[in-house]
């Protein structure tokens, strides 16, 4: 991609050498969006403040209706806040007229759940059209189209029409088109929600390369935990318009003490936590004390579990799972502990130093 991107390194350097995030590129400051309707008002986004830094992949996750689409649409000015400000690449987009928004929008690409390709144009034609719209001179477009299709692995499909492609291939064309004019930010609106699991991973790996190789900042909204797990650095969990939890992906997945609002989403989405029905089933066959232990440091937790026998504590792993995020493995085990109360207390204190421990309440 170097041919037309001589200043790409200065433009979008991604993280610094030390791994610290770049400067803020998207800032939501106390943003609310209220829609009026016949059946009353809906607060789609409710007092959201968050910052996305250059070079990161920021995920926004939540159930349908949580306000994710409204939030992402405010980044490129397709939606305006009712109150608060949205600043993107240094411009307060929430205050800009359509005409003044145009140059900012050129620096932001977008991919959609339903791909939104033009069916009467070939794959190359779709990408070329985006370049033409962005004002690229004809002489430079052909080479740029080839470069983009090469990047998304579809060089040999240039002359095909969208209907001849699989869902994953269509979305890769969507990504090539979104990257055409060298955006600094890419917005992905449920980019993999229409795809099956294998094509989802193919598209996610292209998005990861867009971030890592081109240094493009990505905001991905999704209801799929898998998307967050595999590409995001940080995540905000939305519920009823509010951000109920945010932070590094690993921290969110490995924590047991979620706020009440976030807990309902997180426990539903993460299968390593027993739901109420599973807890009831476990309780029927064990009368031990049930605790959830996060494996932030699996070796440390294993070392403590290994001392159980000699301390007179019996333990059984009754539920759990270990998965990989973008950076590392995390896991959550539910164990049933039996033995003298003081021995169990003592053991739990050590376990709490190795991991994050929470008593199962239900
Ligand atoms: N233009 C609109 N007019 C009225 N209400 C709207 C409008 N857009 C969104 N809403 C309402 O705002 C709330 C949040 O919707 P939004 O689409 O942002 O959520 P979401 O998390 O993206 O959900 P989904 O994945 O289903 O799109 C919903 O209650 C929705 O009905």
CSV table of C-alpha atoms and ligand atoms in Angstrom, one decimal:
chain,number,residue,atom,x,y,z
A,1,UNK,CA,0.0,0.0,0.0
A,2,UNK,CA,3.0,2.2,0.1
A,3,UNK,CA,2.7,3.8,-3.4
A,4,UNK,CA,0.1,6.4,-2.5
A,5,UNK,CA,0.7,6.6,1.2
A,6,UNK,CA,4.1,8.3,1.6
A,7,UNK,CA,3.0,9.9,4.8
A,8,UNK,CA,1.0,7.0,6.2
A,9,UNK,CA,3.5,6.5,9.0
A,10,UNK,CA,3.2,10.1,10.2
A,11,UNK,CA,-0.6,10.1,9.6
A,12,UNK,CA,-1.5,7.0,11.5
A,13,UNK,CA,1.4,5.6,13.5
A,14,UNK,CA,-0.8,3.4,15.6
A,15,UNK,CA,0.6,2.8,19.1
A,16,UNK,CA,3.9,4.3,20.1
A,17,UNK,CA,7.0,2.1,20.4
A,18,UNK,CA,6.2,1.7,24.1
A,19,UNK,CA,2.7,0.4,23.3
A,20,UNK,CA,1.1,3.5,24.8
A,21,UNK,CA,-2.1,4.7,23.0
A,22,UNK,CA,-1.8,7.5,20.5
A,23,UNK,CA,-3.6,10.8,20.9
A,24,UNK,CA,-7.3,11.0,21.2
A,25,UNK,CA,-9.0,10.9,17.8
A,26,UNK,CA,-12.7,10.5,18.9
A,27,UNK,CA,-14.0,12.1,22.1
A,28,UNK,CA,-17.6,11.8,23.3
A,29,UNK,CA,-18.2,14.3,26.0
A,30,UNK,CA,-21.5,13.8,27.9
A,31,UNK,CA,-23.4,12.9,24.8
A,32,UNK,CA,-27.1,12.2,24.7
A,33,UNK,CA,-29.4,11.6,21.8
A,34,UNK,CA,-33.1,11.6,22.3
A,35,UNK,CA,-35.6,10.6,19.6
A,36,UNK,CA,-39.1,11.9,19.7
A,37,UNK,CA,-41.9,9.7,18.5
A,38,UNK,CA,-45.6,9.2,18.6
A,39,UNK,CA,-45.2,6.8,21.5
A,40,UNK,CA,-43.0,9.2,23.5
A,41,UNK,CA,-39.3,10.0,23.7
A,42,UNK,CA,-36.5,7.4,23.5
A,43,UNK,CA,-33.1,8.2,24.9
A,44,UNK,CA,-31.0,6.2,22.5
A,45,UNK,CA,-27.7,7.4,23.9
A,46,UNK,CA,-27.7,8.6,27.5
A,47,UNK,CA,-24.8,10.8,28.8
A,48,UNK,CA,-21.9,8.9,27.2
A,49,UNK,CA,-18.4,10.1,27.6
A,50,UNK,CA,-15.6,8.1,26.0
A,51,UNK,CA,-12.3,8.5,24.2
A,52,UNK,CA,-10.8,6.5,21.4
A,53,UNK,CA,-7.1,6.8,20.8
A,54,UNK,CA,-5.2,6.7,17.5
A,55,UNK,CA,-4.2,3.3,16.5
A,56,UNK,CA,-6.5,1.3,18.7
A,57,UNK,CA,-9.4,-1.0,17.9
A,58,UNK,CA,-12.3,0.1,20.1
A,59,UNK,CA,-15.3,-2.2,20.4
A,60,UNK,CA,-18.8,-1.2,21.5
A,61,UNK,CA,-21.0,-4.1,22.5
A,62,UNK,CA,-24.5,-4.5,23.7
A,63,UNK,CA,-27.9,-6.0,23.0
A,64,UNK,CA,-30.1,-4.8,20.2
A,65,UNK,CA,-31.5,-1.4,21.0
A,66,UNK,CA,-28.7,-0.5,23.4
A,67,UNK,CA,-27.8,2.6,21.3
A,68,UNK,CA,-24.7,1.4,19.5
A,69,UNK,CA,-25.8,2.4,15.9
A,70,UNK,CA,-26.8,5.8,17.1
A,71,UNK,CA,-23.5,6.2,18.9
A,72,UNK,CA,-21.4,5.2,15.8
A,73,UNK,CA,-23.4,7.4,13.5
A,74,UNK,CA,-22.6,10.4,15.6
A,75,UNK,CA,-18.9,9.9,14.8
A,76,UNK,CA,-19.3,10.8,11.1
A,77,UNK,CA,-22.1,13.3,11.8
A,78,UNK,CA,-24.9,11.2,10.3
A,79,UNK,CA,-26.6,11.7,13.6
A,80,UNK,CA,-26.3,14.8,15.9
A,81,UNK,CA,-26.4,14.7,19.7
A,82,UNK,CA,-29.3,16.3,21.5
A,83,UNK,CA,-26.7,17.4,24.1
A,84,UNK,CA,-22.9,17.1,24.6
A,85,UNK,CA,-20.2,17.2,22.0
A,86,UNK,CA,-18.5,14.7,19.7
A,87,UNK,CA,-15.0,15.7,18.6
A,88,UNK,CA,-13.4,13.7,15.8
A,89,UNK,CA,-9.8,14.3,14.5
A,90,UNK,CA,-9.8,17.6,16.3
A,91,UNK,CA,-13.1,18.8,14.8
A,92,UNK,CA,-16.3,19.2,16.8
A,93,UNK,CA,-18.4,17.2,14.3
A,94,UNK,CA,-21.5,17.7,16.4
A,95,UNK,CA,-21.4,21.4,15.6
A,96,UNK,CA,-20.5,21.2,11.9
A,97,UNK,CA,-22.7,22.0,8.9
A,98,UNK,CA,-23.0,19.3,6.2
A,99,UNK,CA,-20.6,21.2,4.0
A,100,UNK,CA,-18.0,21.4,6.8
A,101,UNK,CA,-18.5,17.8,7.6
A,102,UNK,CA,-17.5,16.6,4.2
A,103,UNK,CA,-13.7,16.9,4.6
A,104,UNK,CA,-13.9,15.2,8.0
A,105,UNK,CA,-16.0,12.4,6.5
A,106,UNK,CA,-13.3,11.8,3.9
A,107,UNK,CA,-11.0,10.8,6.7
A,108,UNK,CA,-13.5,8.2,8.0
A,109,UNK,CA,-14.4,5.0,6.3
A,110,UNK,CA,-17.4,2.8,7.1
A,111,UNK,CA,-18.3,-0.8,6.6
A,112,UNK,CA,-21.9,-2.1,7.0
A,113,UNK,CA,-23.6,-5.2,8.1
A,114,UNK,CA,-25.3,-5.6,4.7
A,115,UNK,CA,-22.2,-4.6,2.7
A,116,UNK,CA,-24.1,-1.9,0.7
A,117,UNK,CA,-22.3,-2.8,-2.6
A,118,UNK,CA,-23.5,-1.6,-6.0
A,119,UNK,CA,-24.7,-4.7,-7.7
A,120,UNK,CA,-24.4,-3.3,-11.2
A,121,UNK,CA,-20.7,-2.7,-10.8
A,122,UNK,CA,-17.9,-5.2,-10.6
A,123,UNK,CA,-15.7,-5.6,-7.5
A,124,UNK,CA,-13.1,-3.3,-9.1
A,125,UNK,CA,-15.9,-0.9,-10.1
A,126,UNK,CA,-17.2,-0.6,-6.6
A,127,UNK,CA,-13.8,0.3,-5.2
A,128,UNK,CA,-13.1,2.6,-8.2
A,129,UNK,CA,-16.4,4.4,-7.6
A,130,UNK,CA,-15.4,5.2,-4.0
A,131,UNK,CA,-12.1,6.7,-5.3
A,132,UNK,CA,-13.8,8.7,-7.9
A,133,UNK,CA,-16.2,10.1,-5.3
A,134,UNK,CA,-13.3,11.0,-3.1
A,135,UNK,CA,-11.8,13.0,-6.0
A,136,UNK,CA,-8.9,10.7,-7.0
A,137,UNK,CA,-7.7,11.4,-10.5
A,138,UNK,CA,-8.5,8.7,-13.0
A,139,UNK,CA,-4.8,8.0,-13.8
A,140,UNK,CA,-4.1,6.9,-10.2
A,141,UNK,CA,-7.3,5.0,-9.6
A,142,UNK,CA,-6.5,1.7,-11.4
A,143,UNK,CA,-3.3,1.1,-9.5
A,144,UNK,CA,-5.0,2.0,-6.2
A,145,UNK,CA,-7.9,-0.4,-6.9
A,146,UNK,CA,-5.4,-3.2,-7.6
A,147,UNK,CA,-3.5,-2.4,-4.5
A,148,UNK,CA,-6.6,-2.5,-2.3
A,149,UNK,CA,-8.0,-5.7,-3.8
A,150,UNK,CA,-4.6,-7.3,-3.2
A,151,UNK,CA,-4.7,-6.1,0.4
A,152,UNK,CA,-8.1,-7.8,1.0
A,153,UNK,CA,-7.1,-10.9,-0.9
A,154,UNK,CA,-9.5,-10.4,-3.8
A,155,UNK,CA,-7.2,-9.5,-6.7
A,156,UNK,CA,-8.5,-12.4,-8.8
A,157,UNK,CA,-12.1,-11.3,-8.3
A,158,UNK,CA,-11.7,-7.8,-9.7
A,159,UNK,CA,-14.0,-8.5,-12.6
A,160,UNK,CA,-16.7,-10.4,-10.7
A,161,UNK,CA,-20.0,-9.0,-9.7
A,162,UNK,CA,-21.0,-8.9,-6.0
A,163,UNK,CA,-23.7,-11.5,-6.5
A,164,UNK,CA,-20.9,-14.0,-7.5
A,165,UNK,CA,-19.2,-13.6,-4.2
A,166,UNK,CA,-19.6,-15.2,-0.8
A,167,UNK,CA,-20.7,-13.0,2.2
A,168,UNK,CA,-17.1,-12.8,3.5
A,169,UNK,CA,-15.8,-11.8,0.1
A,170,UNK,CA,-18.5,-9.1,-0.2
A,171,UNK,CA,-17.5,-7.7,3.1
A,172,UNK,CA,-13.8,-7.7,2.1
A,173,UNK,CA,-14.9,-5.6,-1.0
A,174,UNK,CA,-16.7,-3.4,1.5
A,175,UNK,CA,-13.5,-3.0,3.5
A,176,UNK,CA,-11.5,-2.3,0.3
A,177,UNK,CA,-14.0,0.4,-0.6
A,178,UNK,CA,-14.0,1.9,2.8
A,179,UNK,CA,-10.2,2.1,2.7
A,180,UNK,CA,-10.1,3.6,-0.8
A,181,UNK,CA,-9.4,7.2,0.2
A,182,UNK,CA,-7.0,6.3,3.0
A,183,UNK,CA,-9.1,7.0,6.0
A,184,UNK,CA,-7.6,7.4,9.4
A,185,UNK,CA,-10.6,5.9,11.1
A,186,UNK,CA,-12.7,2.9,10.1
A,187,UNK,CA,-16.2,2.5,11.5
A,188,UNK,CA,-17.5,-1.1,11.4
A,189,UNK,CA,-21.2,-1.3,12.0
A,190,UNK,CA,-22.0,-5.0,12.8
A,191,UNK,CA,-19.5,-5.9,10.0
A,192,UNK,CA,-19.7,-9.6,10.6
A,193,UNK,CA,-23.3,-10.0,11.8
A,194,UNK,CA,-24.6,-11.3,8.5
A,195,UNK,CA,-21.8,-13.9,8.2
A,196,UNK,CA,-21.3,-17.4,9.4
A,197,UNK,CA,-18.5,-18.2,11.9
A,198,UNK,CA,-15.8,-19.2,9.4
A,199,UNK,CA,-16.3,-16.2,7.1
A,200,UNK,CA,-16.5,-14.0,10.3
A,201,UNK,CA,-13.0,-14.9,11.2
A,202,UNK,CA,-11.8,-14.2,7.6
A,203,UNK,CA,-13.2,-10.7,7.8
A,204,UNK,CA,-11.9,-10.1,11.3
A,205,UNK,CA,-8.4,-11.0,10.3
A,206,UNK,CA,-8.6,-8.4,7.5
A,207,UNK,CA,-9.8,-5.8,10.0
A,208,UNK,CA,-6.9,-6.7,12.3
A,209,UNK,CA,-4.5,-6.2,9.4
A,210,UNK,CA,-6.1,-2.8,8.6
A,211,UNK,CA,-5.3,-1.8,12.1
A,212,UNK,CA,-1.9,-3.3,12.5
A,213,UNK,CA,-0.4,-2.8,9.0
A,214,UNK,CA,-2.1,0.4,8.0
A,215,UNK,CA,-2.4,2.0,11.5
A,216,UNK,CA,-6.1,2.7,11.0
A,217,UNK,CA,-8.1,3.4,14.1
A,218,UNK,CA,-11.1,1.1,14.2
A,219,UNK,CA,-14.4,1.5,16.0
A,220,UNK,CA,-16.4,-1.7,15.8
A,221,UNK,CA,-20.0,-2.0,17.1
A,222,UNK,CA,-21.3,-5.5,17.5
A,223,UNK,CA,-23.5,-7.7,19.6
A,224,UNK,CA,-21.0,-10.6,19.2
A,225,UNK,CA,-18.5,-11.1,21.9
A,226,UNK,CA,-16.3,-13.0,19.5
A,227,UNK,CA,-15.7,-9.8,17.5
A,228,UNK,CA,-14.5,-8.0,20.6
A,229,UNK,CA,-12.5,-10.9,21.8
A,230,UNK,CA,-10.6,-11.3,18.5
A,231,UNK,CA,-9.9,-7.7,17.4
A,232,UNK,CA,-10.6,-5.1,20.1
A,233,UNK,CA,-8.1,-3.5,22.4
A,234,UNK,CA,-10.7,-1.7,24.5
A,235,UNK,CA,-14.4,-2.1,24.8
A,236,UNK,CA,-17.5,-0.3,26.1
A,237,UNK,CA,-20.5,-2.3,27.1
A,238,UNK,CA,-23.8,-0.4,26.3
A,239,UNK,CA,-27.1,-1.0,27.9
A,240,UNK,CA,-30.2,1.2,27.4
A,241,UNK,CA,-28.1,4.1,26.0
A,242,UNK,CA,-25.5,4.1,28.7
A,243,UNK,CA,-22.0,2.9,28.8
A,244,UNK,CA,-22.2,0.5,31.8
A,245,UNK,CA,-18.7,-0.7,31.7
A,246,UNK,CA,-15.5,0.1,29.7
A,247,UNK,CA,-11.9,-0.8,29.7
A,248,UNK,CA,-9.3,-3.2,28.3
A,249,UNK,CA,-10.9,-6.3,26.7
A,250,UNK,CA,-8.8,-8.7,28.9
A,251,UNK,CA,-9.9,-6.9,32.1
A,252,UNK,CA,-13.6,-7.0,31.1
A,253,UNK,CA,-13.4,-10.7,30.3
A,254,UNK,CA,-11.3,-11.7,33.3
A,255,UNK,CA,-13.2,-9.7,36.0
A,256,UNK,CA,-15.9,-11.3,38.1
A,257,UNK,CA,-17.3,-8.2,39.8
A,258,UNK,CA,-19.3,-6.5,37.0
A,259,UNK,CA,-21.7,-3.7,37.7
A,260,UNK,CA,-25.3,-5.0,37.9
A,261,UNK,CA,-26.1,-3.5,34.5
A,262,UNK,CA,-23.1,-5.0,32.8
A,263,UNK,CA,-23.4,-8.3,34.5
A,264,UNK,CA,-26.5,-9.3,32.6
A,265,UNK,CA,-24.9,-8.7,29.3
A,266,UNK,CA,-21.5,-10.2,30.2
A,267,UNK,CA,-22.9,-13.3,31.8
A,268,UNK,CA,-25.1,-14.0,28.8
A,269,UNK,CA,-22.3,-13.4,26.3
A,270,UNK,CA,-19.6,-15.3,28.1
A,271,UNK,CA,-20.3,-18.9,28.3
A,272,UNK,CA,-17.7,-19.6,31.0
A,273,UNK,CA,-20.0,-18.2,33.7
A,274,UNK,CA,-22.7,-20.5,35.0
A,275,UNK,CA,-26.2,-19.0,34.6
A,276,UNK,CA,-28.8,-19.4,37.3
A,277,UNK,CA,-30.1,-22.7,35.9
A,278,UNK,CA,-26.6,-24.2,35.8
A,279,UNK,CA,-25.8,-23.0,39.3
A,280,UNK,CA,-29.0,-24.7,40.5
A,281,UNK,CA,-27.9,-27.9,38.8
A,282,UNK,CA,-24.4,-27.7,40.4
A,283,UNK,CA,-25.9,-27.1,43.8
A,284,UNK,CA,-28.0,-30.2,43.5
A,285,UNK,CA,-24.9,-32.4,43.4
A,286,UNK,CA,-22.5,-30.5,45.6
A,287,UNK,CA,-22.9,-28.8,48.9
A,288,UNK,CA,-19.4,-27.1,48.8
A,289,UNK,CA,-18.9,-23.4,48.7
A,290,UNK,CA,-19.1,-22.2,45.1
A,291,UNK,CA,-16.6,-19.5,44.0
A,292,UNK,CA,-15.7,-18.1,40.6
A,293,UNK,CA,-11.9,-17.6,40.1
A,294,UNK,CA,-10.6,-15.6,37.1
A,295,UNK,CA,-7.5,-16.8,35.5
A,296,UNK,CA,-5.6,-13.6,35.0
A,297,UNK,CA,-2.5,-15.5,35.9
A,298,UNK,CA,-3.4,-19.1,35.3
A,299,UNK,CA,-0.1,-20.4,36.7
A,300,UNK,CA,-0.6,-18.6,40.1
A,301,UNK,CA,-4.1,-19.9,40.4
A,302,UNK,CA,-3.0,-23.4,39.6
A,303,UNK,CA,-0.3,-23.2,42.2
A,304,UNK,CA,-2.8,-22.3,44.9
A,305,UNK,CA,-5.3,-25.0,43.8
A,306,UNK,CA,-2.4,-27.5,44.0
A,307,UNK,CA,-2.0,-26.8,47.7
A,308,UNK,CA,-5.7,-27.7,48.5
A,309,UNK,CA,-5.1,-31.3,49.5
A,310,UNK,CA,-2.4,-30.6,52.0
A,311,UNK,CA,-4.5,-27.9,53.6
A,312,UNK,CA,-7.5,-30.2,54.1
A,313,UNK,CA,-9.6,-28.4,51.5
A,314,UNK,CA,-11.4,-30.4,48.8
A,315,UNK,CA,-12.0,-28.8,45.5
A,316,UNK,CA,-13.9,-29.7,42.4
A,317,UNK,CA,-14.0,-27.7,39.2
A,318,UNK,CA,-17.7,-27.5,38.3
A,319,UNK,CA,-17.8,-25.0,35.5
A,320,UNK,CA,-15.5,-22.9,33.4
A,321,UNK,CA,-13.6,-22.2,30.3
A,322,UNK,CA,-10.4,-20.7,29.0
A,323,UNK,CA,-10.3,-18.6,25.8
A,324,UNK,CA,-7.9,-16.4,24.0
A,325,UNK,CA,-8.3,-12.6,23.5
A,326,UNK,CA,-6.2,-10.6,21.1
A,327,UNK,CA,-3.4,-10.3,23.7
A,328,UNK,CA,-3.6,-13.3,26.0
A,329,UNK,CA,-5.6,-16.2,27.4
A,330,UNK,CA,-8.2,-15.6,30.1
A,331,UNK,CA,-10.5,-17.9,31.8
A,332,UNK,CA,-13.0,-18.3,34.6
A,333,UNK,CA,-13.4,-21.4,36.7
A,334,UNK,CA,-16.2,-22.1,39.1
A,335,UNK,CA,-15.0,-24.4,41.9
A,336,UNK,CA,-16.8,-26.1,44.7
A,337,UNK,CA,-14.8,-26.1,48.0
A,338,UNK,CA,-15.3,-28.3,50.9
A,339,UNK,CA,-13.6,-28.6,54.3
A,340,UNK,CA,-13.2,-26.9,57.7
A,341,UNK,CA,-14.5,-23.3,57.5
A,342,UNK,CA,-11.2,-21.7,58.6
A,343,UNK,CA,-9.2,-23.9,56.2
A,344,UNK,CA,-11.5,-22.9,53.3
A,345,UNK,CA,-11.3,-19.2,54.3
A,346,UNK,CA,-7.5,-19.4,54.5
A,347,UNK,CA,-7.4,-21.1,51.1
A,348,UNK,CA,-9.8,-18.5,49.6
A,349,UNK,CA,-7.6,-15.7,50.8
A,350,UNK,CA,-4.6,-17.2,48.9
A,351,UNK,CA,-6.7,-17.8,45.9
A,352,UNK,CA,-7.8,-14.2,46.0
A,353,UNK,CA,-4.2,-13.1,45.8
A,354,UNK,CA,-3.6,-15.2,42.7
A,355,UNK,CA,-6.8,-14.4,40.9
A,356,UNK,CA,-10.0,-12.5,41.2
A,357,UNK,CA,-12.4,-14.5,43.4
A,358,UNK,CA,-16.1,-14.0,43.8
A,359,UNK,CA,-18.6,-16.1,45.7
A,360,UNK,CA,-21.5,-17.5,43.5
A,361,UNK,CA,-24.6,-16.0,45.0
A,362,UNK,CA,-27.6,-17.6,43.3
B,1,LIG,N1,-34.4,7.5,14.1
B,1,LIG,C1,-34.9,7.0,15.2
B,1,LIG,N2,-36.1,7.4,15.6
B,1,LIG,C2,-36.7,7.0,16.7
B,1,LIG,N3,-36.0,6.1,17.6
B,1,LIG,C3,-34.8,5.6,17.2
B,1,LIG,C4,-34.2,6.1,16.0
B,1,LIG,N4,-33.0,5.4,15.9
B,1,LIG,C5,-32.9,4.6,17.0
B,1,LIG,N5,-34.0,4.8,17.7
B,1,LIG,C6,-34.2,4.1,19.0
B,1,LIG,O1,-33.1,4.3,19.8
B,1,LIG,C7,-32.7,3.1,20.6
B,1,LIG,C8,-31.3,2.7,20.2
B,1,LIG,O2,-31.2,2.3,18.9
B,1,LIG,P1,-29.9,1.9,18.2
B,1,LIG,O3,-30.2,1.4,16.8
B,1,LIG,O4,-28.9,2.9,18.3
B,1,LIG,O5,-29.4,0.6,19.0
B,1,LIG,P2,-28.4,-0.6,18.6
B,1,LIG,O6,-27.7,-1.0,19.9
B,1,LIG,O7,-27.6,-0.2,17.5
B,1,LIG,O8,-29.4,-1.7,18.2
B,1,LIG,P3,-29.5,-2.5,16.8
B,1,LIG,O9,-28.3,-3.4,16.9
B,1,LIG,O10,-30.8,-3.3,17.0
B,1,LIG,O11,-29.5,-1.5,15.8
B,1,LIG,C9,-33.8,2.0,20.2
B,1,LIG,O12,-34.8,2.0,21.1
B,1,LIG,C10,-34.3,2.6,18.8
B,1,LIG,O13,-35.6,2.1,18.6
